[in-house]
């Protein structure tokens, strides 16, 4: 005689404890999520920096005039040459003058455009948003070729202007390059500031309007102070980009003899590495990186102190 065991009912199956999935520890989950970024960051950022620092501490030694070249540890010998190189420091001062003028103008235009896009008085916002941002979609090299042709007396369609004003001469070529950089990056910075404006609660504007504030007063007293962090961030990006300027002046060398191979710090590094003197170029790069960090970090701290004052 056989007995049959009744199948468990749906209610009984529901009441049975479900097997628990093994939980990944919180710390292990963080490691798993960050591992791809950490590996790529180490390979393409940390290791090149370490390699550049190591290369900057080496010098080439030869036994005799035609002896075999050998890399040996030279301490700070390359850095001594860096601080004695007038062309490099002239290019640094040139870029500092460039940044003092170009960065405020570019960020001022970006702020004005962002405020216009955020204003209820502006019509056709989609068109203007696209028009302001389109120049950033043009590669820097193409933009430099286009503007260099417009500034060149032999190529420009505006010969009446370019034959009377030497935009590519020693006095104006730096600011002609500044015009290219401003034209390209205003839209990029505008988008960052405009995104910050969109995050401001509309209730603040409604309260200001109830108090009788107009659009200009709202922009000056509410919008600009609230997007200050975005303006600081774009300023830091611009400081870094100013000291790293390479593509635009490199293209302008084909239009103007006033742009030398050491016109900017990055051009000095490139020209030195092409000699070739990779170790001195590495020392230039390290000094440039430290200078960029000091200026950008110092500006951020200064703005923080000014905001807390």
Short mmCIF file of C-alpha atoms in Angstrom, two decimals:
data_model
loop_
_atom_site.label_atom_id
_atom_site.label_comp_id
_atom_site.label_asym_id
_atom_site.label_seq_id
_atom_site.Cartn_x
_atom_site.Cartn_y
_atom_site.Cartn_z
CA UNK A 1 0.00 0.00 0.00
CA UNK A 2 1.39 3.37 -0.98
CA UNK A 3 0.57 6.71 0.48
CA UNK A 4 0.65 9.97 -1.42
CA UNK A 5 1.89 13.14 0.13
CA UNK A 6 -0.32 16.09 -0.76
CA UNK A 7 1.41 18.88 -2.65
CA UNK A 8 1.96 22.00 -0.60
CA UNK A 9 -0.66 24.64 -1.13
CA UNK A 10 0.14 28.08 -2.50
CA UNK A 11 -0.26 29.59 0.97
CA UNK A 12 2.14 27.04 2.43
CA UNK A 13 4.72 27.73 -0.28
CA UNK A 14 4.42 31.44 0.35
CA UNK A 15 5.01 30.94 4.06
CA UNK A 16 8.18 28.94 3.50
CA UNK A 17 11.35 30.99 4.09
CA UNK A 18 13.05 31.96 0.84
CA UNK A 19 16.74 31.29 0.51
CA UNK A 20 18.69 34.46 1.08
CA UNK A 21 21.07 35.66 -1.55
CA UNK A 22 24.57 36.19 -0.29
CA UNK A 23 25.13 39.87 0.35
CA UNK A 24 28.25 41.57 -0.91
CA UNK A 25 29.93 43.50 1.91
CA UNK A 26 29.64 47.27 1.55
CA UNK A 27 33.40 47.81 1.37
CA UNK A 28 33.77 45.11 -1.26
CA UNK A 29 31.00 46.69 -3.34
CA UNK A 30 32.81 50.03 -3.26
CA UNK A 31 36.05 48.36 -4.38
CA UNK A 32 34.29 46.56 -7.25
CA UNK A 33 32.61 49.75 -8.47
CA UNK A 34 35.74 51.88 -8.24
CA UNK A 35 38.18 49.32 -9.61
CA UNK A 36 37.72 50.12 -13.35
CA UNK A 37 38.16 53.85 -12.75
CA UNK A 38 41.10 53.32 -10.40
CA UNK A 39 42.93 51.11 -12.91
CA UNK A 40 42.43 53.55 -15.80
CA UNK A 41 43.31 56.52 -13.57
CA UNK A 42 46.54 54.85 -12.47
CA UNK A 43 47.52 53.77 -16.00
CA UNK A 44 46.78 56.99 -17.86
CA UNK A 45 47.24 59.67 -15.19
CA UNK A 46 49.34 58.62 -12.22
CA UNK A 47 51.94 56.55 -14.09
CA UNK A 48 52.63 59.22 -16.75
CA UNK A 49 53.14 61.79 -13.98
CA UNK A 50 55.52 59.49 -12.13
CA UNK A 51 57.35 58.71 -15.38
CA UNK A 52 57.72 62.44 -16.16
CA UNK A 53 59.08 63.17 -12.69
CA UNK A 54 61.58 60.31 -12.96
CA UNK A 55 62.67 61.44 -16.44
CA UNK A 56 63.18 65.00 -15.20
CA UNK A 57 65.73 63.74 -12.67
CA UNK A 58 67.91 62.05 -15.32
CA UNK A 59 70.65 63.55 -17.48
CA UNK A 60 72.49 62.27 -20.53
CA UNK A 61 76.20 61.58 -20.01
CA UNK A 62 78.74 60.74 -22.71
CA UNK A 63 82.32 59.61 -22.53
CA UNK A 64 84.06 61.84 -25.02
CA UNK A 65 82.48 63.66 -27.94
CA UNK A 66 81.21 60.59 -29.74
CA UNK A 67 80.80 58.33 -26.73
CA UNK A 68 77.72 56.27 -26.07
CA UNK A 69 74.89 58.27 -24.49
CA UNK A 70 73.88 57.03 -21.06
CA UNK A 71 71.05 58.16 -18.79
CA UNK A 72 72.21 58.72 -15.22
CA UNK A 73 70.67 60.32 -12.16
CA UNK A 74 71.35 64.04 -12.27
CA UNK A 75 69.32 65.31 -9.33
CA UNK A 76 67.91 68.76 -9.99
CA UNK A 77 70.28 69.59 -12.85
CA UNK A 78 67.39 69.75 -15.36
CA UNK A 79 65.40 72.01 -13.06
CA UNK A 80 68.36 74.37 -12.81
CA UNK A 81 68.20 74.73 -16.59
CA UNK A 82 64.45 75.31 -16.40
CA UNK A 83 64.82 78.25 -14.03
CA UNK A 84 67.59 79.70 -16.18
CA UNK A 85 65.56 79.42 -19.40
CA UNK A 86 64.33 82.91 -20.27
CA UNK A 87 62.15 81.73 -23.16
CA UNK A 88 60.13 79.43 -20.89
CA UNK A 89 59.47 82.10 -18.27
CA UNK A 90 58.67 84.67 -20.94
CA UNK A 91 56.03 82.28 -22.27
CA UNK A 92 54.66 81.84 -18.74
CA UNK A 93 54.35 85.61 -18.26
CA UNK A 94 52.76 85.91 -21.70
CA UNK A 95 50.12 83.36 -20.77
CA UNK A 96 49.49 85.02 -17.41
CA UNK A 97 48.83 88.32 -19.21
CA UNK A 98 46.64 86.41 -21.65
CA UNK A 99 44.63 84.86 -18.80
CA UNK A 100 44.19 88.11 -16.87
CA UNK A 101 42.44 89.66 -19.88
CA UNK A 102 40.90 86.73 -21.76
CA UNK A 103 39.44 84.69 -18.89
CA UNK A 104 37.30 87.50 -17.36
CA UNK A 105 36.06 88.55 -20.82
CA UNK A 106 35.16 84.97 -21.76
CA UNK A 107 33.42 84.21 -18.45
CA UNK A 108 31.64 87.59 -18.51
CA UNK A 109 30.19 86.80 -21.93
CA UNK A 110 29.29 83.29 -20.82
CA UNK A 111 27.46 84.68 -17.78
CA UNK A 112 25.58 87.26 -19.87
CA UNK A 113 24.51 84.63 -22.41
CA UNK A 114 23.41 82.24 -19.64
CA UNK A 115 21.35 84.99 -17.99
CA UNK A 116 19.75 85.82 -21.35
CA UNK A 117 18.78 82.20 -21.91
CA UNK A 118 17.32 82.03 -18.41
CA UNK A 119 15.40 85.28 -18.79
CA UNK A 120 11.65 85.06 -19.59
CA UNK A 121 12.06 88.10 -21.84
CA UNK A 122 14.15 86.27 -24.46
CA UNK A 123 12.29 84.66 -27.35
CA UNK A 124 13.63 81.79 -29.44
CA UNK A 125 15.71 80.27 -26.64
CA UNK A 126 16.34 77.02 -28.52
CA UNK A 127 17.89 78.87 -31.43
CA UNK A 128 20.12 81.06 -29.26
CA UNK A 129 21.16 78.14 -27.04
CA UNK A 130 22.31 76.27 -30.13
CA UNK A 131 23.91 79.37 -31.66
CA UNK A 132 25.92 80.10 -28.50
CA UNK A 133 27.11 76.51 -28.15
CA UNK A 134 27.86 75.63 -31.80
CA UNK A 135 31.38 77.21 -31.85
CA UNK A 136 32.46 74.74 -29.15
CA UNK A 137 31.62 71.90 -31.56
CA UNK A 138 34.26 73.25 -33.96
CA UNK A 139 37.69 71.70 -33.19
CA UNK A 140 40.26 74.19 -31.95
CA UNK A 141 42.58 73.56 -34.89
CA UNK A 142 39.81 74.24 -37.42
CA UNK A 143 38.76 77.37 -35.55
CA UNK A 144 42.37 78.62 -35.52
CA UNK A 145 42.73 78.01 -39.27
CA UNK A 146 39.44 79.81 -39.94
CA UNK A 147 40.28 82.86 -37.81
CA UNK A 148 43.89 82.91 -39.01
CA UNK A 149 42.61 83.14 -42.57
CA UNK A 150 40.23 85.94 -41.60
CA UNK A 151 43.08 87.87 -39.95
CA UNK A 152 45.53 87.32 -42.82
CA UNK A 153 45.68 90.26 -45.29
CA UNK A 154 46.24 87.90 -48.23
CA UNK A 155 43.38 85.53 -47.40
CA UNK A 156 40.78 87.56 -45.57
CA UNK A 157 37.69 88.82 -47.40
CA UNK A 158 37.89 91.92 -45.16
CA UNK A 159 41.01 93.34 -46.77
CA UNK A 160 40.05 96.94 -46.00
CA UNK A 161 40.40 96.09 -42.31
CA UNK A 162 43.24 93.55 -42.28
CA UNK A 163 45.52 95.72 -44.45
CA UNK A 164 45.21 98.60 -42.00
CA UNK A 165 45.24 96.62 -38.76
CA UNK A 166 47.98 94.00 -38.36
CA UNK A 167 46.11 91.36 -36.36
CA UNK A 168 49.00 88.92 -36.86
CA UNK A 169 51.76 91.32 -35.84
CA UNK A 170 53.80 91.08 -32.65
CA UNK A 171 51.54 93.57 -30.85
CA UNK A 172 48.17 91.98 -31.61
CA UNK A 173 48.73 88.29 -32.38
CA UNK A 174 48.32 87.27 -28.72
CA UNK A 175 44.91 88.93 -28.60
CA UNK A 176 43.96 87.46 -31.97
CA UNK A 177 44.58 84.04 -30.41
CA UNK A 178 42.55 85.17 -27.39
CA UNK A 179 39.69 85.98 -29.75
CA UNK A 180 39.77 82.40 -31.11
CA UNK A 181 39.83 80.85 -27.64
CA UNK A 182 37.00 83.09 -26.47
CA UNK A 183 34.87 82.33 -29.53
CA UNK A 184 35.30 78.57 -29.02
CA UNK A 185 34.84 78.27 -25.25
CA UNK A 186 32.19 80.87 -24.38
CA UNK A 187 29.42 78.40 -25.23
CA UNK A 188 30.97 75.63 -23.13
CA UNK A 189 31.20 77.84 -20.04
CA UNK A 190 27.76 79.29 -20.74
CA UNK A 191 26.27 75.79 -20.63
CA UNK A 192 27.77 75.11 -17.20
CA UNK A 193 26.46 78.39 -15.78
CA UNK A 194 23.07 77.95 -17.46
CA UNK A 195 22.71 74.46 -15.95
CA UNK A 196 23.36 75.98 -12.53
CA UNK A 197 20.70 78.62 -13.18
CA UNK A 198 18.13 75.95 -14.01
CA UNK A 199 18.66 74.36 -10.58
CA UNK A 200 17.51 77.49 -8.71
CA UNK A 201 14.00 76.99 -7.26
CA UNK A 202 11.35 79.09 -9.00
CA UNK A 203 9.84 80.03 -5.61
CA UNK A 204 12.79 82.36 -5.02
CA UNK A 205 11.98 84.29 -8.18
CA UNK A 206 8.28 84.47 -7.29
CA UNK A 207 9.11 85.90 -3.85
CA UNK A 208 11.42 88.48 -5.44
CA UNK A 209 8.72 89.53 -7.93
CA UNK A 210 6.21 89.94 -5.07
CA UNK A 211 8.73 92.29 -3.44
CA UNK A 212 8.78 94.34 -6.63
CA UNK A 213 12.13 93.21 -8.06
CA UNK A 214 12.59 93.46 -11.82
CA UNK A 215 14.51 91.11 -14.08
CA UNK A 216 17.79 93.02 -13.74
CA UNK A 217 17.50 93.12 -9.95
CA UNK A 218 16.71 89.40 -9.82
CA UNK A 219 19.71 88.62 -12.02
CA UNK A 220 22.10 90.80 -10.01
CA UNK A 221 20.93 89.99 -6.48
CA UNK A 222 19.72 86.37 -6.81
CA UNK A 223 20.97 84.59 -9.91
CA UNK A 224 24.60 85.68 -9.97
CA UNK A 225 25.25 85.00 -6.24
CA UNK A 226 23.60 81.56 -6.47
CA UNK A 227 25.62 80.49 -9.53
CA UNK A 228 28.89 81.69 -7.99
CA UNK A 229 30.20 78.12 -7.49
CA UNK A 230 29.68 77.41 -11.20
CA UNK A 231 31.51 80.62 -12.12
CA UNK A 232 34.42 79.67 -9.86
CA UNK A 233 34.57 76.21 -11.41
CA UNK A 234 34.64 77.60 -14.95
CA UNK A 235 37.33 80.08 -13.89
CA UNK A 236 39.51 77.24 -12.56
CA UNK A 237 39.02 75.28 -15.78
CA UNK A 238 39.97 78.41 -17.75
CA UNK A 239 43.14 79.00 -15.72
CA UNK A 240 44.23 75.43 -16.37
CA UNK A 241 43.37 75.70 -20.06
CA UNK A 242 45.26 79.00 -20.41
CA UNK A 243 48.55 77.53 -19.23
CA UNK A 244 48.01 74.47 -21.44
CA UNK A 245 47.37 76.47 -24.62
CA UNK A 246 48.95 74.73 -27.61
CA UNK A 247 46.75 74.06 -30.66
CA UNK A 248 45.70 77.63 -31.50
CA UNK A 249 49.16 79.30 -31.30
CA UNK A 250 50.71 76.30 -33.07
CA UNK A 251 48.35 76.85 -36.00
CA UNK A 252 48.96 80.61 -35.95
CA UNK A 253 52.68 79.96 -36.55
CA UNK A 254 51.79 79.31 -40.19
CA UNK A 255 50.11 82.73 -40.42
CA UNK A 256 52.42 84.89 -38.31
CA UNK A 257 56.17 85.01 -37.77
CA UNK A 258 55.50 86.68 -34.41
CA UNK A 259 54.45 83.30 -32.97
CA UNK A 260 57.70 81.52 -32.14
CA UNK A 261 58.31 77.92 -31.11
CA UNK A 262 58.41 79.07 -27.46
CA UNK A 263 55.32 81.30 -27.59
CA UNK A 264 53.49 79.32 -24.88
CA UNK A 265 54.82 76.97 -22.16
CA UNK A 266 53.40 73.90 -23.89
CA UNK A 267 55.01 74.94 -27.17
CA UNK A 268 58.32 75.26 -25.31
CA UNK A 269 57.89 71.72 -23.98
CA UNK A 270 57.04 70.43 -27.46
CA UNK A 271 59.99 72.20 -29.09
CA UNK A 272 62.40 70.93 -26.41
CA UNK A 273 61.21 67.35 -26.77
CA UNK A 274 61.68 67.62 -30.55
CA UNK A 275 65.40 68.54 -30.26
CA UNK A 276 65.29 65.81 -28.77
CA UNK A 277 65.81 66.52 -25.08
CA UNK A 278 63.05 64.55 -23.39
CA UNK A 279 64.51 64.96 -19.92
CA UNK A 280 64.55 68.76 -20.02
CA UNK A 281 61.06 68.70 -21.59
CA UNK A 282 59.90 66.54 -18.66
CA UNK A 283 61.33 69.08 -16.21
CA UNK A 284 59.48 71.88 -18.07
CA UNK A 285 56.27 69.83 -17.83
CA UNK A 286 56.64 69.22 -14.10
CA UNK A 287 57.24 72.92 -13.39
CA UNK A 288 54.28 73.85 -15.60
CA UNK A 289 52.03 71.33 -13.82
CA UNK A 290 53.05 72.61 -10.37
CA UNK A 291 52.50 76.22 -11.46
CA UNK A 292 49.07 75.36 -12.85
CA UNK A 293 48.13 73.60 -9.60
CA UNK A 294 49.32 76.50 -7.44
CA UNK A 295 47.44 79.11 -9.47
CA UNK A 296 44.19 77.17 -9.75
CA UNK A 297 44.21 75.98 -6.13
CA UNK A 298 45.22 79.44 -4.89
CA UNK A 299 42.38 81.03 -6.87
CA UNK A 300 39.88 78.54 -5.41
CA UNK A 301 41.05 79.22 -1.83
CA UNK A 302 40.96 82.97 -2.43
CA UNK A 303 37.39 82.75 -3.68
CA UNK A 304 36.40 80.62 -0.68
CA UNK A 305 37.85 83.17 1.74
CA UNK A 306 36.15 85.97 -0.16
CA UNK A 307 32.83 84.11 0.01
CA UNK A 308 33.15 83.50 3.75
CA UNK A 309 34.15 87.10 4.48
#
